[in-house]
XYZ file of C-alpha atoms in Angstrom:
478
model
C -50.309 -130.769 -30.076
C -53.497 -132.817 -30.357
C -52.609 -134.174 -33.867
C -49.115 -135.325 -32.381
C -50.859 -136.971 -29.601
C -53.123 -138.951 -32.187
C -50.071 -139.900 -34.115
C -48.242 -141.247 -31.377
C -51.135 -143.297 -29.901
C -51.484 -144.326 -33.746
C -47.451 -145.129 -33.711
C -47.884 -146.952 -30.636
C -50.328 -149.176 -31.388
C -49.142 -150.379 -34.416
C -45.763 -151.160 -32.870
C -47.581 -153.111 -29.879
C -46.700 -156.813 -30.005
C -49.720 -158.726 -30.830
C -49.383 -161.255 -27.410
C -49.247 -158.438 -25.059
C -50.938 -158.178 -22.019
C -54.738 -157.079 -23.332
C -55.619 -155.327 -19.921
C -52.228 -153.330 -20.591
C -52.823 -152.283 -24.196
C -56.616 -150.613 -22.801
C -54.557 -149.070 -20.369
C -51.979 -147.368 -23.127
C -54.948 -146.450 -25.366
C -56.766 -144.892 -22.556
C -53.899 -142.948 -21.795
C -52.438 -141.422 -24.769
C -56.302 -140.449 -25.532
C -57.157 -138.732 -22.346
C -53.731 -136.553 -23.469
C -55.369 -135.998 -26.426
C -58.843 -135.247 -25.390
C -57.235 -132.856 -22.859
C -55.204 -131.059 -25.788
C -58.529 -131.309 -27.689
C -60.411 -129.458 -24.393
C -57.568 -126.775 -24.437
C -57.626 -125.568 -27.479
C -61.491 -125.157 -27.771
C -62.046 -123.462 -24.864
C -59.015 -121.252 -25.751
C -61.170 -119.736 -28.498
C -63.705 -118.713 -26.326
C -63.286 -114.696 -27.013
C -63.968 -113.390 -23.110
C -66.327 -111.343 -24.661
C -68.335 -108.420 -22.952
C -71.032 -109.462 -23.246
C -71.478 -113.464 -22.744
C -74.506 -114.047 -24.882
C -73.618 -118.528 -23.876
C -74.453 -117.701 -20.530
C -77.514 -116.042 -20.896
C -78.980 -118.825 -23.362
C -78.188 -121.386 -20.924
C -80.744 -121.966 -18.564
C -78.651 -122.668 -15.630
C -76.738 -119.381 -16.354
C -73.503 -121.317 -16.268
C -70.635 -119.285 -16.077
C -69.402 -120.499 -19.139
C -66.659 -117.737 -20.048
C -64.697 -118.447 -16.805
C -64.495 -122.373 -16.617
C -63.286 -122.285 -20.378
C -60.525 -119.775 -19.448
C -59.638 -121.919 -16.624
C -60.034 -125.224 -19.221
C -57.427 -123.547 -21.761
C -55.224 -122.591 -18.440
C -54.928 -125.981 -17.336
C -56.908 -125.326 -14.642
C -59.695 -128.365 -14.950
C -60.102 -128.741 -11.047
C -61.435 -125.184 -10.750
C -63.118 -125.400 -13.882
C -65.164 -127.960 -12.457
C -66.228 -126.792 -9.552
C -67.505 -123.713 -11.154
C -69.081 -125.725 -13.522
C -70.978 -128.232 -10.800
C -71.817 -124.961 -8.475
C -74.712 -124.393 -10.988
C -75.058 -127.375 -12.655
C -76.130 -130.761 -10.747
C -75.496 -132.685 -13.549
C -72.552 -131.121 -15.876
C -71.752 -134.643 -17.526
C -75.342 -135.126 -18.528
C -76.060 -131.683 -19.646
C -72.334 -131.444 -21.907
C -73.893 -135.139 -23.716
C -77.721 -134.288 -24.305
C -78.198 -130.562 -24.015
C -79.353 -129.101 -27.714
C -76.587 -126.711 -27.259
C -76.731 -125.613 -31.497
C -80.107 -124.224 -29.617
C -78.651 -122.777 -26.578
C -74.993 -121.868 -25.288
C -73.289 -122.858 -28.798
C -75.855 -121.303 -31.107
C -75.058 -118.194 -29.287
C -71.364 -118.276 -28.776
C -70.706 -115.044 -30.445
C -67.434 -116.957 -32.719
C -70.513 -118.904 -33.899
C -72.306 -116.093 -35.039
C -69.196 -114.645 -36.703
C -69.149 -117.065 -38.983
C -65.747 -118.738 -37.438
C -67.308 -122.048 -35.756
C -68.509 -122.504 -32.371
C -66.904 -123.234 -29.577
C -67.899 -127.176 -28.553
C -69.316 -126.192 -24.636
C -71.273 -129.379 -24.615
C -68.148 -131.021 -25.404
C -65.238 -129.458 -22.940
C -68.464 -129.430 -20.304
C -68.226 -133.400 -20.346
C -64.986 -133.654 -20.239
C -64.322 -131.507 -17.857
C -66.805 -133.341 -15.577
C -65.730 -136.817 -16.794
C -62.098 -136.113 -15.385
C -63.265 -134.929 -11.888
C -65.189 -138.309 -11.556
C -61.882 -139.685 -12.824
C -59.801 -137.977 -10.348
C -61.756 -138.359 -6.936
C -62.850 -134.262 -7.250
C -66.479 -135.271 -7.145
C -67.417 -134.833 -3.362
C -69.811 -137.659 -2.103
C -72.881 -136.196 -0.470
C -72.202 -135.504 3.194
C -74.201 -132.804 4.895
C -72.803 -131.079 7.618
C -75.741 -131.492 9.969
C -78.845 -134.158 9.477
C -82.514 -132.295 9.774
C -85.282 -133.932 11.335
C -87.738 -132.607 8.467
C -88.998 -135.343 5.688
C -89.791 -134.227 1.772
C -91.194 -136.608 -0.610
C -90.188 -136.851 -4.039
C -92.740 -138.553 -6.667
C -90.849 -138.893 -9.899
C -87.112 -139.592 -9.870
C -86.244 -138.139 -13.260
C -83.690 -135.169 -13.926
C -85.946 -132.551 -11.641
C -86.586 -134.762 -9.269
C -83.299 -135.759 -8.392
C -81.391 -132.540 -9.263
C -84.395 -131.347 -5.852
C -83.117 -134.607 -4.257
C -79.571 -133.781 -4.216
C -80.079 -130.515 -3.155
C -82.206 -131.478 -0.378
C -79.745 -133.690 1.077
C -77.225 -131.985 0.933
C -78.961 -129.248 3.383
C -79.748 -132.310 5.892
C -83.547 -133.148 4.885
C -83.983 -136.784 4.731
C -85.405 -137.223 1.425
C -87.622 -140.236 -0.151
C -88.157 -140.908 -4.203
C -91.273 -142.571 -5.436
C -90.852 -143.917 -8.701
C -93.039 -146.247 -10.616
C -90.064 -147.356 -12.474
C -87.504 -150.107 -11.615
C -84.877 -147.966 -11.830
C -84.346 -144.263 -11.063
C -83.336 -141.809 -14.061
C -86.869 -141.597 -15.761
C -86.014 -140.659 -19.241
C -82.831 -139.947 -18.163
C -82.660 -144.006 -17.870
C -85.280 -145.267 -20.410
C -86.128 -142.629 -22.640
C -82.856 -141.159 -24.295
C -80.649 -143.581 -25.842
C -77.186 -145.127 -24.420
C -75.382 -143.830 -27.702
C -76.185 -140.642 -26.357
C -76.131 -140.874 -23.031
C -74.333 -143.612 -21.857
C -76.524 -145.509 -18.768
C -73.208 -145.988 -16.524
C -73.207 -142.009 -16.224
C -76.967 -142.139 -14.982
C -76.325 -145.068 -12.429
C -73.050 -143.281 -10.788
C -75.659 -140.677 -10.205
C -77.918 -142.669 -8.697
C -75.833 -144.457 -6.525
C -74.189 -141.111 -5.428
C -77.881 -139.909 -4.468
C -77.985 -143.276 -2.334
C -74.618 -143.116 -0.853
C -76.165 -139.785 0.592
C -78.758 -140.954 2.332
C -81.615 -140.577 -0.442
C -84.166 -143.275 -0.044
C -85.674 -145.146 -3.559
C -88.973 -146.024 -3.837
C -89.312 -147.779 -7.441
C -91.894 -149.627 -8.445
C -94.435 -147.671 -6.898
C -97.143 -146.582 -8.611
C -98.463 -143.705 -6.870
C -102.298 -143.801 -6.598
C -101.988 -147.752 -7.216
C -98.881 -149.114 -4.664
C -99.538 -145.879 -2.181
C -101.937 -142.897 -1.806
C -101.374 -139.145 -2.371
C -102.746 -138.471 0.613
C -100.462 -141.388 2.150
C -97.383 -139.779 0.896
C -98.445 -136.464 2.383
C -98.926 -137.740 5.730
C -95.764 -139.370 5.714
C -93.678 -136.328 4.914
C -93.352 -132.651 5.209
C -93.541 -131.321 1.862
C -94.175 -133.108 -0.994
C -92.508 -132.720 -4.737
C -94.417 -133.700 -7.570
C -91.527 -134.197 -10.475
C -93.922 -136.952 -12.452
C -92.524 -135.743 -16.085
C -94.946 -136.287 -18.800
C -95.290 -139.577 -20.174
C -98.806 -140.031 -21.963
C -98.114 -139.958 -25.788
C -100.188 -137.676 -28.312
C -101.963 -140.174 -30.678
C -102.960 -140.336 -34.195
C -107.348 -140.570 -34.801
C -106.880 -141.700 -38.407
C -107.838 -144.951 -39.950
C -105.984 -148.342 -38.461
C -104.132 -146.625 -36.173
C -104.310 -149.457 -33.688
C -102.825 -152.152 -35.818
C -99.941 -154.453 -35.102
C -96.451 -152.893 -35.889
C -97.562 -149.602 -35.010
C -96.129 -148.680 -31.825
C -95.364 -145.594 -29.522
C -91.755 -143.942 -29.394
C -91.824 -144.101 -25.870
C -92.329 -147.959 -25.168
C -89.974 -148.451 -28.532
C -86.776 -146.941 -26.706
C -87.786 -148.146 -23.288
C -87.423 -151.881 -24.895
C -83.696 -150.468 -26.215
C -82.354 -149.157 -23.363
C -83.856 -152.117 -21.188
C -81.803 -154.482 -23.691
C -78.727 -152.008 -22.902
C -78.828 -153.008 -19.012
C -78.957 -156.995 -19.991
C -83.359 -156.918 -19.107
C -85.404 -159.749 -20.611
C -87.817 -158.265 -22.731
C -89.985 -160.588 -24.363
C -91.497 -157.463 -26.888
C -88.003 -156.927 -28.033
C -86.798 -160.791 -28.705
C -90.329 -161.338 -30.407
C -89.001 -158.369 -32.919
C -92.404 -156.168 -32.145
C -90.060 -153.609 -30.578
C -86.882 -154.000 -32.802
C -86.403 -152.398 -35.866
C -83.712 -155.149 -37.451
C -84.297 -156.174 -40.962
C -87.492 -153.697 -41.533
C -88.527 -150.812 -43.153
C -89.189 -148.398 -40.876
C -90.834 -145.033 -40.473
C -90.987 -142.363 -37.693
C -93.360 -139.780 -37.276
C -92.611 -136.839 -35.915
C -89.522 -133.758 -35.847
C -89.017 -133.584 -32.158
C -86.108 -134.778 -30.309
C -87.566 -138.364 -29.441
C -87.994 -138.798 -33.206
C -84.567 -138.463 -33.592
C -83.847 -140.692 -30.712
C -86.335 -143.362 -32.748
C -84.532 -143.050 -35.981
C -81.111 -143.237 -34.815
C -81.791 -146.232 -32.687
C -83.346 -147.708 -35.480
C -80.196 -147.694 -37.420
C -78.669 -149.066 -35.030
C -80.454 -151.893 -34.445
C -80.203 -152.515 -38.492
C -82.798 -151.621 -39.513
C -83.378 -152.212 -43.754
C -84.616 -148.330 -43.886
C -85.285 -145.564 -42.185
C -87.615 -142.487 -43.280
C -88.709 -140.020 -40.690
C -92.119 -137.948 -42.033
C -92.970 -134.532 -40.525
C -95.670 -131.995 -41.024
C -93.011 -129.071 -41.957
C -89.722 -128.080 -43.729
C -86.148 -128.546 -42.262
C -86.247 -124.818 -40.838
C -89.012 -125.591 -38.821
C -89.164 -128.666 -37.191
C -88.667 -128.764 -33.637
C -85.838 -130.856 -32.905
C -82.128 -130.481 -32.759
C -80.646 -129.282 -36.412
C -77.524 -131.422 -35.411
C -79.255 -134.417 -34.513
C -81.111 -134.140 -37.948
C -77.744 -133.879 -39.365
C -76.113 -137.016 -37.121
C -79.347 -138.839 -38.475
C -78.321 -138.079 -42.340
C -74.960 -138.890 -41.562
C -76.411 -142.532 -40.729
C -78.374 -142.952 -43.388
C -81.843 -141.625 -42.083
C -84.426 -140.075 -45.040
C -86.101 -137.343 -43.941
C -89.486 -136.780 -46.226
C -90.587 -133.420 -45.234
C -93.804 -131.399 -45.603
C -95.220 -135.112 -45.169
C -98.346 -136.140 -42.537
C -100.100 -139.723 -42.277
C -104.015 -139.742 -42.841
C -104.110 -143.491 -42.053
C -102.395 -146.823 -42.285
C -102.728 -150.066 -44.404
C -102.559 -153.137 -42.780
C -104.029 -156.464 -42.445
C -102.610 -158.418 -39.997
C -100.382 -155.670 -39.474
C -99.008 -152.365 -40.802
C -97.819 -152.402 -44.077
C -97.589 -148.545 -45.283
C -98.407 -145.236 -44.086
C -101.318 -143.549 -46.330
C -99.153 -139.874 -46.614
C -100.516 -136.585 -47.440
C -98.130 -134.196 -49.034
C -98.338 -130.918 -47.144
C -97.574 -127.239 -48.021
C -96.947 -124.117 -45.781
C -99.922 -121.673 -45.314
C -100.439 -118.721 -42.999
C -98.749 -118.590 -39.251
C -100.312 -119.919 -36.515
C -101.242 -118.106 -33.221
C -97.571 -119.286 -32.275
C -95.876 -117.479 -35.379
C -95.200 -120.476 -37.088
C -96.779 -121.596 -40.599
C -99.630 -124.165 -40.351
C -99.208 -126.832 -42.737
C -102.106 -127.391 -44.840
C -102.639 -130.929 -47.433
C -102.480 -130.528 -50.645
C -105.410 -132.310 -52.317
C -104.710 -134.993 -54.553
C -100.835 -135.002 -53.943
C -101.626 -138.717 -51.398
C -99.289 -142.055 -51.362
C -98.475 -144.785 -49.781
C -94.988 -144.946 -47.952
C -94.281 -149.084 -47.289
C -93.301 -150.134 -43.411
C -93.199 -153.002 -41.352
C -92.512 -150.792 -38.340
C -94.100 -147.009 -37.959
C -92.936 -145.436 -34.720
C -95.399 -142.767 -33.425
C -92.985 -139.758 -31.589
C -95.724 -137.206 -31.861
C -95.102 -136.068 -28.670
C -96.124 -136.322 -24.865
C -99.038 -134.536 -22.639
C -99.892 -134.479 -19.055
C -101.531 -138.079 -17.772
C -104.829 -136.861 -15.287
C -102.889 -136.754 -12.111
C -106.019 -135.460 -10.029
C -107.733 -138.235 -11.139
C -105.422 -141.047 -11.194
C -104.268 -139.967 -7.725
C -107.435 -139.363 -6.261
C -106.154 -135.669 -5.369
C -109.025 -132.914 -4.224
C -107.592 -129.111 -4.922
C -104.777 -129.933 -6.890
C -105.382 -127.251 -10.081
C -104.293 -128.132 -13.251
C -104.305 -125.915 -16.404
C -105.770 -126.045 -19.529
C -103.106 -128.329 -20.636
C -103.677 -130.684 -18.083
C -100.164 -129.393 -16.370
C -100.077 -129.253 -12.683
C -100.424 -124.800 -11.521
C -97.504 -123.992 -9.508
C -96.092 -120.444 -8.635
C -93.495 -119.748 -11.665
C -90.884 -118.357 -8.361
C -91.783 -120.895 -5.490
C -93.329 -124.163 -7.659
C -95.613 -124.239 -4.884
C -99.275 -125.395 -5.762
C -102.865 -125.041 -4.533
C -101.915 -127.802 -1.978
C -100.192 -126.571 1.232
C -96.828 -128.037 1.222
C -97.114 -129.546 -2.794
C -94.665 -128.304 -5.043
C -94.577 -128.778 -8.660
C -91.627 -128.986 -11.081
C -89.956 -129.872 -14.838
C -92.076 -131.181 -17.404
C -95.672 -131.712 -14.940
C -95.454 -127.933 -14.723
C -93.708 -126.580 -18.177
C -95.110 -129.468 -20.462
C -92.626 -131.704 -22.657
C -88.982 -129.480 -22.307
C -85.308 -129.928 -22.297
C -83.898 -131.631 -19.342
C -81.649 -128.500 -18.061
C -84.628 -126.684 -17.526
C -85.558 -129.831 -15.211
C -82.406 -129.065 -13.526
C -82.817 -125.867 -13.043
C -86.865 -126.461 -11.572
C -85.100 -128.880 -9.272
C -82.334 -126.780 -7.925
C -85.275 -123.880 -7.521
C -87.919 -125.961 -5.892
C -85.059 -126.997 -3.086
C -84.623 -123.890 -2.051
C -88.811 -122.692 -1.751
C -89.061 -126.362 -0.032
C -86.329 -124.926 2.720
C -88.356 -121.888 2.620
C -91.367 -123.617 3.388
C -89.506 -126.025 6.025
C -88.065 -123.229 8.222
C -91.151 -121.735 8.407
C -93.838 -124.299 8.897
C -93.168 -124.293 12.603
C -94.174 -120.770 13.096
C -97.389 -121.414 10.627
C -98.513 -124.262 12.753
C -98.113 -122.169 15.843
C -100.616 -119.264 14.546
């Protein structure tokens, strides 16, 4: 059925007179595809075996119920299907484009481990939630009875506003501090449009609004307004931050010209996506077009680096990590999409400095090798002696990583424990903190993570903030 829905689109356009209305040949293409996508959504979730024991929902962090909304997918059913889907799941059509779901619901699917193929969740779980946006099923935020009681959110990324939503949606008037000009965090400047397209980010946002959430961007917390400000303003307070202060490299020239950090490298890309001036881009110190570029690192942002990179068209691309394939970090299909693209991966590879003059011109690499497991489980790379080259770039792209920035500190915050890590303490159940009324959540709390276990902090963190809420008045009494 999908194939003949293909063919007739293909039919179709090829009999299309060339001077016909433009507008009305989009409309025919978008048609006949969204029959064919739907086919296409059908028949996947029609494999899904109902089995006994539903090893996709248990990977997932959200514990979607994945089983039933791709029965009611293959039934026809995509109404239903999506309001199971958005019952535990604030943000289905992010989560279907970005999850690492070869690491999570897919890699599980037990047709997967048979040896037949997955079935594509991440794919029917965006469609499904791209037609109810489509269709009007996508309820506006409207709660049934306003609260007098005021939270503060600082950070308006994924856990922030996944808190946000369901914060207003019990009432709570709710305010997002964000030092950003735009909400979304990494959600917005971090992960790529290809992606994640930045229209399905903004229809978020301005749903959020349209409910009565109030933005605060550009506000630097500890610079614009106080901690201690914020806390008098407001109730409760959510710290949702993310973490945003890159690991670095203490090797030789690592401070020269052309050698810049992942994060400020895709923030310049996805500003250029929403039409921004940015002055770093046009001058070509953050765009990869016509040079030879390396990325270090095997995470997902790496990825994100090397695939933008291509895109921007880039003469090469080589992305050096530490390890092997089978150990790397990042998502084994994005590895794959990056090959597909034209990406070199040079594994079991680490820099021990740069050479540059006025400005990087290699990467001094040490080959590495695989010794004993670290306290983790995983082998340590170790160099081999003698085995060292140089690897020629006009661009090296540092994705080694994020930590924790020194929010105590920086905020001017007595009591507020941190760990080891530099990661904000909070109560694994309630997210609340050494500070009465502070909660913590996402990556502030967890370290650098996956953005549906930001969801899922967000969606917790609502509900010990309600806690706290309906309580308070009988705490301030005693």
């Amino acid at each position: 059925m999908a194939k003949d829905r293909m063919l007739k689109f293909v039919t179709v356009a090829k009999q299309m007179p060339t001077k016909r209305d433009a507008a009305e040949r989009k409309h025919d293409f978008h048609e006949i595809y969204r029959e064919f996508a739907a086919d296409k959504a059908a028949e996947q979730a029609g494999r899904c075996s109902q089995c006994g024991v539903p090893y996709c929902q248990s990977h997932c962090p959200l514990h979607n119920n994945i089983p039933d909304w791709l029965r009611m997918t293959a039934e026809g059913r995509l109404q239903e299907a999506y309001q199971l889907s958005q019952s535990t799941n604030t943000f289905p059509e992010i989560c279907g484009r970005i999850c690492p779901q070869d690491r999570l619901c897919e890699g599980n699917c037990v047709i997967e481990q048979s040896g037949h193929g997955t079935v594509t969740i991440g794919a029917i779980e965006k469609y499904i939630t791209d037609t109810a946006w489509q269709e009007g099923w996508v309820e506006p935020i409207r709660p049934a009875q306003e609260r007098g009681e005021s939270v503060a959110i600082i950070g308006a990324g994924p856990a922030g506003l996944a808190a946000a939503d369901a914060l207003r949606r019990a009432g709570v008037q709710v305010t997002v501090y964000d030092r950003h000009d735009r909400a979304g965090g990494l959600l917005t400047y971090g992960i790529p449009g290809f992606k994640l397209e930045k229209e399905v980010v903004m229809r978020r946002i301005r749903q959020l609004e349209e409910g009565g959430v109030q933005f605060e961007l550009n506000c630097n917390v500890g610079q614009d307004i106080s901690f201690d400000a914020i806390r008098g303003k407001h109730d409760a307070v959510i710290i949702a931050t993310g973490v945003y202060k890159s690991r670095d490299l203490n090797v030789p020239n690592a401070t020269a010209p052309g050698i810049v950090r992942a994060i400020d490298y895709l923030t310049a890309s996805n500003r250029k996506s929403f039409g921004d001036e940015v002055p770093e881009f046009d001058s070509g110190e953050l765009n990869a077009e016509g040079k030879r570029v390396v990325v270090i690192g095997g995470g997902d942002t790496a990825m994100d680096c090397v695939r933008t990179a291509i895109r921007q068209g880039a003469k090469s691309v080589k992305c050096l990590y530490r390890r092997d394939r089978a150990n790397m970090p990042g998502s084994q299909r994005e590895v794959e999409n990056a090959e597909e693209e034209g990406v070199e991966f040079v594994w079991l590879t680490a820099p021990r400095g740069f050479v540059a003059e006025e400005r990087v011109e290699g990467v001094m690499v040490s080959q590495m090798r695989l010794g004993a497991p670290d306290a983790t489980g995983r082998r340590s790379p170790e160099v081999i002696e003698g085995a060292d080259y140089v690897e020629p770039a006009d661009l090296v792209i540092k994705a080694l990583g994020f930590e924790p920035e020194d929010l105590p500190r920086l905020w001017g915050v007595e009591g507020l424990d941190v760990t080891r890590w530099g990661t904000i303490r909070a109560d694994f159940r309630t997210h609340a903190t050494s500070l009465p009324g502070v909660f913590a959540v996402g990556d502030i709390v967890r370290g650098a993570s996956l953005v549906v276990w930001a969801i899922r902090d967000g969606r917790e963190v609502a509900e010990s903030v309600l806690d706290y809420l309906a309580d308070a008045p009988a705490i301030a009494a005693e």
